[in-house]
Amino acid sequence: MNLEKIMNDLEKKHPGEMEYLQAVREVLESLEEVVNQNPQFEAKGIIERIVEPDRVLTFKVPWVDDNGKVHVNLGYRVQFNNAIGPYKGGLRFHPSVNLSILKFLGFEQIFKNSLTTLPMGGGKGGSDFDPKGKSDAEIMRFCQSFMLELWRIIGPETDVPAGDIGVGGKEIGYMFGMYKKLTMEHVGVLTGKGRNWGGSLIRPEATGFGAVYFAQEMLATKGLDFNGRNVAVSGFGNVAWGAIAKVTELGGKVLTISGPDGYIYDPDGISGEKIDYLLELRASNQDIVKPYSLEFQNAQFVAGKRPWEVKCDVALPCATQNELGKADAENLINNGVICVAEGANMPSTPEAVEVFKHHKILFGPGKAVNAGGVATSGLEMSQNALKYNWSREEVDAKLHEIMRNIHASCVKYGTQEDGYIDYVKGANIAGFLKVANAMIDQGVI
Ligand code: NDP
Ligand code: 2IT
């Protein structure tokens, strides 16, 4: 495989799509060996076909605010690859959303979903709508307008969206309501639904729980565990919340959370009622973490900084892409970090990943570590199809088993001659092989 030629061609076709090109390069670098050893992949144009989405829908989303003012946002759905199952992946509402970000997320989702062992293809969507400071009624009107376009191309066997940044249970509810009204069908077209109308137990916690289950497996390869460990977490959203709850349950101490305004350092550890407070903070729609320091004694707010300067054993970046750069990685290493597991999608820059690999610490990439969210979405789809609900314990046990299997796949394909586990390489190869072979079976389409 001529990696540089493929990347040059892509850069020409999609100039300026920085995040998308970054994600593709990382995957292709990992695949070089496997593609060179398997000439059928090149002969069938697998790489050229897998890096381009099957289709992209963009649309305008007009809506009216509480004062009667009209706003127009952009809406997108990137249907990337459905070789192993219906397109599946979240919707992100954040002002930074653009096509490059959604293509990076949709591309990553192909491999992540393949790793889960469940039959799900890859997709992603969203809007540049900013939920910050919006009233409930405004969010509802926006979600309804968004679904007035999106409904045409989704369906329980076609494309099943879910949440991501800025999209949680509330937004899924408003979108589901509009879909149901338009189609007159109460079906599993979205995941992350409310518990009384098709949602799965554990889905809200799943990404964070899964990330910690995966990190547990990583630590176990060195005979270590979470008990008594200091943990730095970034973000304060859905993923951060679930991860903090599970780390605490396993005897670890979470020292930090972060938001766009800075980070919180809580030397007493974020546990008990403080974890519930995170839900309140997020639901306030204000997008700041500072109020935490006013609520709890001893907690300090550090304005405008990231939590990676805090001494910790384990780091769990759970906010957003490229939030942990080279200098942050060096800080973590100098402070003795042993494990970095990505709860968010692509939070570490390529330079930061290089630093982690160079120092041979345990480093788990998002597509493996955070796959528990979409895996539990897959379990929600199964329950919807069965018209049945599994108990909390049943879903949690399945999630745990899936995370153990993903870890085993990474070890199988990522273990180097010296015994170092390259989780990036392992996850990319394991995720790729299943999809690539399915694409070969199904012909050039
Ligand atoms: P939430 O909206 O619940 O929280 C996102 C967090 O990241 C918030 O703290 C948010 O603050 C912060 N954030 C978002 N964008 C930026 C930005 N541009 N700069 C700085 N901070 C930012 O989202 P989730 O917890 O669901 O998602 C967090 C990460 O996990 C994302 O990378 C997402 O793709 C990934 N993920 C989510 C899954 C899920 O099931 N929800 C599954 C797998 C991965 P603010 O909004 O104030 O900017
Ligand atoms: O990035 C992700 O995997 C998600 N936001 C969850 C996707 C899903 O379909 O549950």
PDB file of C-alpha atoms in Angstrom, residues 95-316:
ATOM      1  CA  PRO A  95     -21.034  24.867  17.523  1.00  0.00           C
ATOM      2  CA  SER A  96     -17.736  23.344  16.337  1.00  0.00           C
ATOM      3  CA  VAL A  97     -19.491  20.634  14.260  1.00  0.00           C
ATOM      4  CA  ASN A  98     -18.557  20.552  10.579  1.00  0.00           C
ATOM      5  CA  LEU A  99     -18.223  17.911   7.875  1.00  0.00           C
ATOM      6  CA  SER A 100     -14.596  17.108   8.713  1.00  0.00           C
ATOM      7  CA  ILE A 101     -15.434  16.342  12.351  1.00  0.00           C
ATOM      8  CA  LEU A 102     -18.414  14.170  11.423  1.00  0.00           C
ATOM      9  CA  LYS A 103     -16.417  12.299   8.768  1.00  0.00           C
ATOM     10  CA  PHE A 104     -13.655  11.588  11.296  1.00  0.00           C
ATOM     11  CA  LEU A 105     -16.216  10.330  13.793  1.00  0.00           C
ATOM     12  CA  GLY A 106     -18.080   8.268  11.188  1.00  0.00           C
ATOM     13  CA  PHE A 107     -14.843   6.718   9.937  1.00  0.00           C
ATOM     14  CA  GLU A 108     -13.733   5.771  13.461  1.00  0.00           C
ATOM     15  CA  GLN A 109     -17.189   4.366  14.114  1.00  0.00           C
ATOM     16  CA  ILE A 110     -16.767   1.713  11.368  1.00  0.00           C
ATOM     17  CA  PHE A 111     -13.874   0.071  13.222  1.00  0.00           C
ATOM     18  CA  LYS A 112     -15.284   0.651  16.700  1.00  0.00           C
ATOM     19  CA  ASN A 113     -18.593  -0.964  15.814  1.00  0.00           C
ATOM     20  CA  SER A 114     -16.814  -3.890  14.179  1.00  0.00           C
ATOM     21  CA  LEU A 115     -14.782  -4.402  17.381  1.00  0.00           C
ATOM     22  CA  THR A 116     -17.951  -4.739  19.461  1.00  0.00           C
ATOM     23  CA  THR A 117     -18.701  -8.039  17.619  1.00  0.00           C
ATOM     24  CA  LEU A 118     -22.284  -6.794  17.025  1.00  0.00           C
ATOM     25  CA  PRO A 119     -23.726  -6.290  13.504  1.00  0.00           C
ATOM     26  CA  MET A 120     -23.443  -2.516  13.137  1.00  0.00           C
ATOM     27  CA  GLY A 121     -22.007  -0.375  10.321  1.00  0.00           C
ATOM     28  CA  GLY A 122     -20.543   3.096  10.822  1.00  0.00           C
ATOM     29  CA  GLY A 123     -22.199   6.515  10.640  1.00  0.00           C
ATOM     30  CA  LYS A 124     -22.330   9.866  12.431  1.00  0.00           C
ATOM     31  CA  GLY A 125     -24.327  13.059  12.228  1.00  0.00           C
ATOM     32  CA  GLY A 126     -25.211  16.238  13.995  1.00  0.00           C
ATOM     33  CA  SER A 127     -25.451  19.967  13.770  1.00  0.00           C
ATOM     34  CA  ASP A 128     -23.603  23.178  14.586  1.00  0.00           C
ATOM     35  CA  PHE A 129     -26.517  24.036  16.903  1.00  0.00           C
ATOM     36  CA  ASP A 130     -25.287  25.214  20.326  1.00  0.00           C
ATOM     37  CA  PRO A 131     -27.476  23.832  23.158  1.00  0.00           C
ATOM     38  CA  LYS A 132     -25.720  26.153  25.637  1.00  0.00           C
ATOM     39  CA  GLY A 133     -28.185  28.477  27.334  1.00  0.00           C
ATOM     40  CA  LYS A 134     -31.165  27.292  25.247  1.00  0.00           C
ATOM     41  CA  SER A 135     -34.544  26.704  26.874  1.00  0.00           C
ATOM     42  CA  ASP A 136     -36.208  23.298  26.800  1.00  0.00           C
ATOM     43  CA  ALA A 137     -38.779  24.576  24.317  1.00  0.00           C
ATOM     44  CA  GLU A 138     -36.031  25.832  22.000  1.00  0.00           C
ATOM     45  CA  ILE A 139     -34.211  22.503  22.171  1.00  0.00           C
ATOM     46  CA  MET A 140     -37.469  20.703  21.403  1.00  0.00           C
ATOM     47  CA  ARG A 141     -38.234  22.878  18.378  1.00  0.00           C
ATOM     48  CA  PHE A 142     -34.698  22.440  17.089  1.00  0.00           C
ATOM     49  CA  CYS A 143     -34.815  18.626  17.488  1.00  0.00           C
ATOM     50  CA  GLN A 144     -38.184  18.466  15.734  1.00  0.00           C
ATOM     51  CA  SER A 145     -36.947  20.544  12.806  1.00  0.00           C
ATOM     52  CA  PHE A 146     -33.766  18.426  12.598  1.00  0.00           C
ATOM     53  CA  MET A 147     -35.821  15.212  12.431  1.00  0.00           C
ATOM     54  CA  LEU A 148     -38.138  16.666   9.749  1.00  0.00           C
ATOM     55  CA  GLU A 149     -35.229  16.123   7.340  1.00  0.00           C
ATOM     56  CA  LEU A 150     -33.321  13.236   8.935  1.00  0.00           C
ATOM     57  CA  TRP A 151     -36.280  10.801   9.082  1.00  0.00           C
ATOM     58  CA  ARG A 152     -36.131  10.166   5.335  1.00  0.00           C
ATOM     59  CA  ILE A 153     -32.819   8.322   5.486  1.00  0.00           C
ATOM     60  CA  ILE A 154     -32.938   6.501   8.829  1.00  0.00           C
ATOM     61  CA  GLY A 155     -34.786   3.415  10.069  1.00  0.00           C
ATOM     62  CA  PRO A 156     -34.247   0.461  12.411  1.00  0.00           C
ATOM     63  CA  GLU A 157     -32.719  -1.638   9.608  1.00  0.00           C
ATOM     64  CA  THR A 158     -31.116   1.282   7.717  1.00  0.00           C
ATOM     65  CA  ASP A 159     -29.440   3.760  10.007  1.00  0.00           C
ATOM     66  CA  VAL A 160     -29.812   4.071  13.782  1.00  0.00           C
ATOM     67  CA  PRO A 161     -28.539   7.339  15.312  1.00  0.00           C
ATOM     68  CA  ALA A 162     -27.884   7.904  19.040  1.00  0.00           C
ATOM     69  CA  GLY A 163     -26.372  10.578  21.303  1.00  0.00           C
ATOM     70  CA  ASP A 164     -22.934  12.179  21.428  1.00  0.00           C
ATOM     71  CA  ILE A 165     -21.744  15.589  22.649  1.00  0.00           C
ATOM     72  CA  GLY A 166     -24.769  17.815  23.302  1.00  0.00           C
ATOM     73  CA  VAL A 167     -27.253  15.005  22.620  1.00  0.00           C
ATOM     74  CA  GLY A 168     -28.548  13.035  25.597  1.00  0.00           C
ATOM     75  CA  GLY A 169     -31.826  11.419  26.653  1.00  0.00           C
ATOM     76  CA  LYS A 170     -33.817  14.646  26.352  1.00  0.00           C
ATOM     77  CA  GLU A 171     -32.827  15.341  22.741  1.00  0.00           C
ATOM     78  CA  ILE A 172     -33.276  11.684  21.741  1.00  0.00           C
ATOM     79  CA  GLY A 173     -36.813  11.885  23.177  1.00  0.00           C
ATOM     80  CA  TYR A 174     -37.767  14.963  21.153  1.00  0.00           C
ATOM     81  CA  MET A 175     -36.311  13.472  17.963  1.00  0.00           C
ATOM     82  CA  PHE A 176     -37.991  10.110  18.535  1.00  0.00           C
ATOM     83  CA  GLY A 177     -41.333  11.855  19.073  1.00  0.00           C
ATOM     84  CA  MET A 178     -41.106  13.599  15.708  1.00  0.00           C
ATOM     85  CA  TYR A 179     -39.963  10.424  13.898  1.00  0.00           C
ATOM     86  CA  LYS A 180     -42.907   8.509  15.363  1.00  0.00           C
ATOM     87  CA  LYS A 181     -45.329  11.228  14.334  1.00  0.00           C
ATOM     88  CA  LEU A 182     -44.033  11.253  10.746  1.00  0.00           C
ATOM     89  CA  THR A 183     -43.927   7.487  10.219  1.00  0.00           C
ATOM     90  CA  MET A 184     -46.603   6.273  12.657  1.00  0.00           C
ATOM     91  CA  GLU A 185     -44.097   3.609  13.750  1.00  0.00           C
ATOM     92  CA  HIS A 186     -42.827   3.000  17.267  1.00  0.00           C
ATOM     93  CA  VAL A 187     -39.557   1.269  16.369  1.00  0.00           C
ATOM     94  CA  GLY A 188     -35.932   1.159  17.506  1.00  0.00           C
ATOM     95  CA  VAL A 189     -34.791   3.888  15.111  1.00  0.00           C
ATOM     96  CA  LEU A 190     -32.726   5.693  17.743  1.00  0.00           C
ATOM     97  CA  THR A 191     -30.819   4.362  20.750  1.00  0.00           C
ATOM     98  CA  GLY A 192     -30.384   6.023  24.114  1.00  0.00           C
ATOM     99  CA  LYS A 193     -34.176   6.126  24.414  1.00  0.00           C
ATOM    100  CA  GLY A 194     -36.015   6.571  27.722  1.00  0.00           C
ATOM    101  CA  ARG A 195     -36.426   3.433  29.804  1.00  0.00           C
ATOM    102  CA  ASN A 196     -40.201   3.376  29.501  1.00  0.00           C
ATOM    103  CA  TRP A 197     -40.293   3.579  25.709  1.00  0.00           C
ATOM    104  CA  GLY A 198     -37.633   1.200  24.392  1.00  0.00           C
ATOM    105  CA  GLY A 199     -34.422   2.318  26.077  1.00  0.00           C
ATOM    106  CA  SER A 200     -31.943  -0.098  27.622  1.00  0.00           C
ATOM    107  CA  LEU A 201     -30.853  -0.092  31.219  1.00  0.00           C
ATOM    108  CA  ILE A 202     -27.158   0.864  31.582  1.00  0.00           C
ATOM    109  CA  ARG A 203     -27.031   2.781  28.231  1.00  0.00           C
ATOM    110  CA  PRO A 204     -26.458   6.152  30.013  1.00  0.00           C
ATOM    111  CA  GLU A 205     -23.579   4.679  32.036  1.00  0.00           C
ATOM    112  CA  ALA A 206     -22.276   2.364  29.306  1.00  0.00           C
ATOM    113  CA  THR A 207     -19.538   4.433  27.656  1.00  0.00           C
ATOM    114  CA  GLY A 208     -17.918   5.387  30.955  1.00  0.00           C
ATOM    115  CA  PHE A 209     -18.379   1.934  32.523  1.00  0.00           C
ATOM    116  CA  GLY A 210     -17.021   0.264  29.389  1.00  0.00           C
ATOM    117  CA  ALA A 211     -14.003   2.584  29.310  1.00  0.00           C
ATOM    118  CA  VAL A 212     -13.136   1.637  32.883  1.00  0.00           C
ATOM    119  CA  TYR A 213     -13.693  -2.094  32.210  1.00  0.00           C
ATOM    120  CA  PHE A 214     -11.253  -1.759  29.313  1.00  0.00           C
ATOM    121  CA  ALA A 215      -8.715   0.156  31.413  1.00  0.00           C
ATOM    122  CA  GLN A 216      -9.065  -2.544  34.080  1.00  0.00           C
ATOM    123  CA  GLU A 217      -8.025  -5.141  31.495  1.00  0.00           C
ATOM    124  CA  MET A 218      -5.098  -2.961  30.436  1.00  0.00           C
ATOM    125  CA  LEU A 219      -3.892  -2.601  34.027  1.00  0.00           C
ATOM    126  CA  ALA A 220      -4.310  -6.343  34.584  1.00  0.00           C
ATOM    127  CA  THR A 221      -1.729  -7.064  31.841  1.00  0.00           C
ATOM    128  CA  LYS A 222       0.767  -5.533  34.313  1.00  0.00           C
ATOM    129  CA  GLY A 223      -0.760  -7.173  37.366  1.00  0.00           C
ATOM    130  CA  LEU A 224      -2.305  -3.851  38.479  1.00  0.00           C
ATOM    131  CA  ASP A 225      -5.808  -2.561  39.271  1.00  0.00           C
ATOM    132  CA  PHE A 226      -7.727   0.630  40.116  1.00  0.00           C
ATOM    133  CA  ASN A 227      -7.709   0.187  43.877  1.00  0.00           C
ATOM    134  CA  GLY A 228      -5.995   3.173  45.517  1.00  0.00           C
ATOM    135  CA  ARG A 229      -5.060   4.750  42.165  1.00  0.00           C
ATOM    136  CA  ASN A 230      -5.294   8.467  41.479  1.00  0.00           C
ATOM    137  CA  VAL A 231      -7.216   9.165  38.297  1.00  0.00           C
ATOM    138  CA  ALA A 232      -7.472  12.359  36.204  1.00  0.00           C
ATOM    139  CA  VAL A 233     -10.633  12.721  34.117  1.00  0.00           C
ATOM    140  CA  SER A 234     -11.412  15.475  31.597  1.00  0.00           C
ATOM    141  CA  GLY A 235     -14.883  16.611  30.559  1.00  0.00           C
ATOM    142  CA  PHE A 236     -17.944  16.575  32.791  1.00  0.00           C
ATOM    143  CA  GLY A 237     -20.485  15.057  30.418  1.00  0.00           C
ATOM    144  CA  ASN A 238     -22.094  11.691  29.984  1.00  0.00           C
ATOM    145  CA  VAL A 239     -18.889   9.732  29.443  1.00  0.00           C
ATOM    146  CA  ALA A 240     -16.949  11.425  32.269  1.00  0.00           C
ATOM    147  CA  TRP A 241     -19.853  10.807  34.662  1.00  0.00           C
ATOM    148  CA  GLY A 242     -20.055   7.052  33.971  1.00  0.00           C
ATOM    149  CA  ALA A 243     -16.279   6.642  34.147  1.00  0.00           C
ATOM    150  CA  ILE A 244     -16.033   8.495  37.466  1.00  0.00           C
ATOM    151  CA  ALA A 245     -18.792   6.353  38.996  1.00  0.00           C
ATOM    152  CA  LYS A 246     -17.064   3.099  37.982  1.00  0.00           C
ATOM    153  CA  VAL A 247     -13.538   4.177  39.008  1.00  0.00           C
ATOM    154  CA  THR A 248     -14.880   5.141  42.428  1.00  0.00           C
ATOM    155  CA  GLU A 249     -16.708   1.818  42.759  1.00  0.00           C
ATOM    156  CA  LEU A 250     -13.418   0.019  42.033  1.00  0.00           C
ATOM    157  CA  GLY A 251     -11.590   1.905  44.789  1.00  0.00           C
ATOM    158  CA  GLY A 252      -9.874   4.539  42.646  1.00  0.00           C
ATOM    159  CA  LYS A 253      -9.860   8.258  43.463  1.00  0.00           C
ATOM    160  CA  VAL A 254     -10.913  10.712  40.726  1.00  0.00           C
ATOM    161  CA  LEU A 255      -9.142  14.030  41.230  1.00  0.00           C
ATOM    162  CA  THR A 256     -10.315  16.127  38.274  1.00  0.00           C
ATOM    163  CA  ILE A 257     -13.048  17.057  35.812  1.00  0.00           C
ATOM    164  CA  SER A 258     -12.857  19.789  33.182  1.00  0.00           C
ATOM    165  CA  GLY A 259     -14.933  22.055  30.991  1.00  0.00           C
ATOM    166  CA  PRO A 260     -14.306  24.777  28.436  1.00  0.00           C
ATOM    167  CA  ASP A 261     -13.671  27.219  31.339  1.00  0.00           C
ATOM    168  CA  GLY A 262     -10.886  25.209  33.036  1.00  0.00           C
ATOM    169  CA  TYR A 263     -10.610  22.268  35.400  1.00  0.00           C
ATOM    170  CA  ILE A 264     -11.552  21.261  38.938  1.00  0.00           C
ATOM    171  CA  TYR A 265      -8.980  19.687  41.261  1.00  0.00           C
ATOM    172  CA  ASP A 266     -10.678  17.915  44.134  1.00  0.00           C
ATOM    173  CA  PRO A 267      -8.060  16.364  46.439  1.00  0.00           C
ATOM    174  CA  ASP A 268     -10.802  14.571  48.428  1.00  0.00           C
ATOM    175  CA  GLY A 269     -11.899  12.683  45.317  1.00  0.00           C
ATOM    176  CA  ILE A 270     -15.091  12.991  43.263  1.00  0.00           C
ATOM    177  CA  SER A 271     -17.404  10.425  44.808  1.00  0.00           C
ATOM    178  CA  GLY A 272     -20.876   9.938  46.329  1.00  0.00           C
ATOM    179  CA  GLU A 273     -23.148  12.977  46.063  1.00  0.00           C
ATOM    180  CA  LYS A 274     -20.504  14.773  43.998  1.00  0.00           C
ATOM    181  CA  ILE A 275     -21.107  12.304  41.169  1.00  0.00           C
ATOM    182  CA  ASP A 276     -24.842  13.093  41.248  1.00  0.00           C
ATOM    183  CA  TYR A 277     -23.971  16.790  41.250  1.00  0.00           C
ATOM    184  CA  LEU A 278     -22.237  16.288  37.893  1.00  0.00           C
ATOM    185  CA  LEU A 279     -25.616  15.451  36.361  1.00  0.00           C
ATOM    186  CA  GLU A 280     -27.042  18.715  37.706  1.00  0.00           C
ATOM    187  CA  LEU A 281     -24.076  20.666  36.390  1.00  0.00           C
ATOM    188  CA  ARG A 282     -24.478  19.173  32.919  1.00  0.00           C
ATOM    189  CA  ALA A 283     -28.254  19.628  32.887  1.00  0.00           C
ATOM    190  CA  SER A 284     -27.842  23.335  33.731  1.00  0.00           C
ATOM    191  CA  ASN A 285     -26.771  23.841  30.089  1.00  0.00           C
ATOM    192  CA  GLN A 286     -24.195  26.434  31.162  1.00  0.00           C
ATOM    193  CA  ASP A 287     -21.111  24.519  30.014  1.00  0.00           C
ATOM    194  CA  ILE A 288     -18.855  25.479  32.928  1.00  0.00           C
ATOM    195  CA  VAL A 289     -17.307  23.464  35.774  1.00  0.00           C
ATOM    196  CA  LYS A 290     -16.460  26.376  38.080  1.00  0.00           C
ATOM    197  CA  PRO A 291     -19.695  26.040  40.136  1.00  0.00           C
ATOM    198  CA  TYR A 292     -18.364  22.683  41.453  1.00  0.00           C
ATOM    199  CA  SER A 293     -15.659  24.539  43.413  1.00  0.00           C
ATOM    200  CA  LEU A 294     -18.295  26.727  45.081  1.00  0.00           C
ATOM    201  CA  GLU A 295     -20.370  23.693  46.018  1.00  0.00           C
ATOM    202  CA  PHE A 296     -17.683  21.460  47.588  1.00  0.00           C
ATOM    203  CA  GLN A 297     -15.053  22.343  50.166  1.00  0.00           C
ATOM    204  CA  ASN A 298     -11.375  21.863  49.247  1.00  0.00           C
ATOM    205  CA  ALA A 299     -12.130  21.697  45.509  1.00  0.00           C
ATOM    206  CA  GLN A 300     -10.101  24.184  43.492  1.00  0.00           C
ATOM    207  CA  PHE A 301     -10.995  25.697  40.132  1.00  0.00           C
ATOM    208  CA  VAL A 302      -8.050  26.243  37.783  1.00  0.00           C
ATOM    209  CA  ALA A 303      -9.135  28.661  35.054  1.00  0.00           C
ATOM    210  CA  GLY A 304      -8.275  28.115  31.393  1.00  0.00           C
ATOM    211  CA  LYS A 305      -6.140  24.994  31.945  1.00  0.00           C
ATOM    212  CA  ARG A 306      -6.431  21.276  31.285  1.00  0.00           C
ATOM    213  CA  PRO A 307      -6.186  18.640  34.021  1.00  0.00           C
ATOM    214  CA  TRP A 308      -3.109  16.921  32.555  1.00  0.00           C
ATOM    215  CA  GLU A 309      -0.747  18.846  34.858  1.00  0.00           C
ATOM    216  CA  VAL A 310      -2.148  16.977  37.876  1.00  0.00           C
ATOM    217  CA  LYS A 311      -0.135  14.002  39.137  1.00  0.00           C
ATOM    218  CA  CYS A 312      -2.062  10.794  38.476  1.00  0.00           C
ATOM    219  CA  ASP A 313      -1.638   7.067  37.792  1.00  0.00           C
ATOM    220  CA  VAL A 314      -4.398   6.798  35.204  1.00  0.00           C
ATOM    221  CA  ALA A 315      -5.678   9.480  32.797  1.00  0.00           C
ATOM    222  CA  LEU A 316      -9.110   9.235  31.185  1.00  0.00           C
TER     223      LEU A 316
END
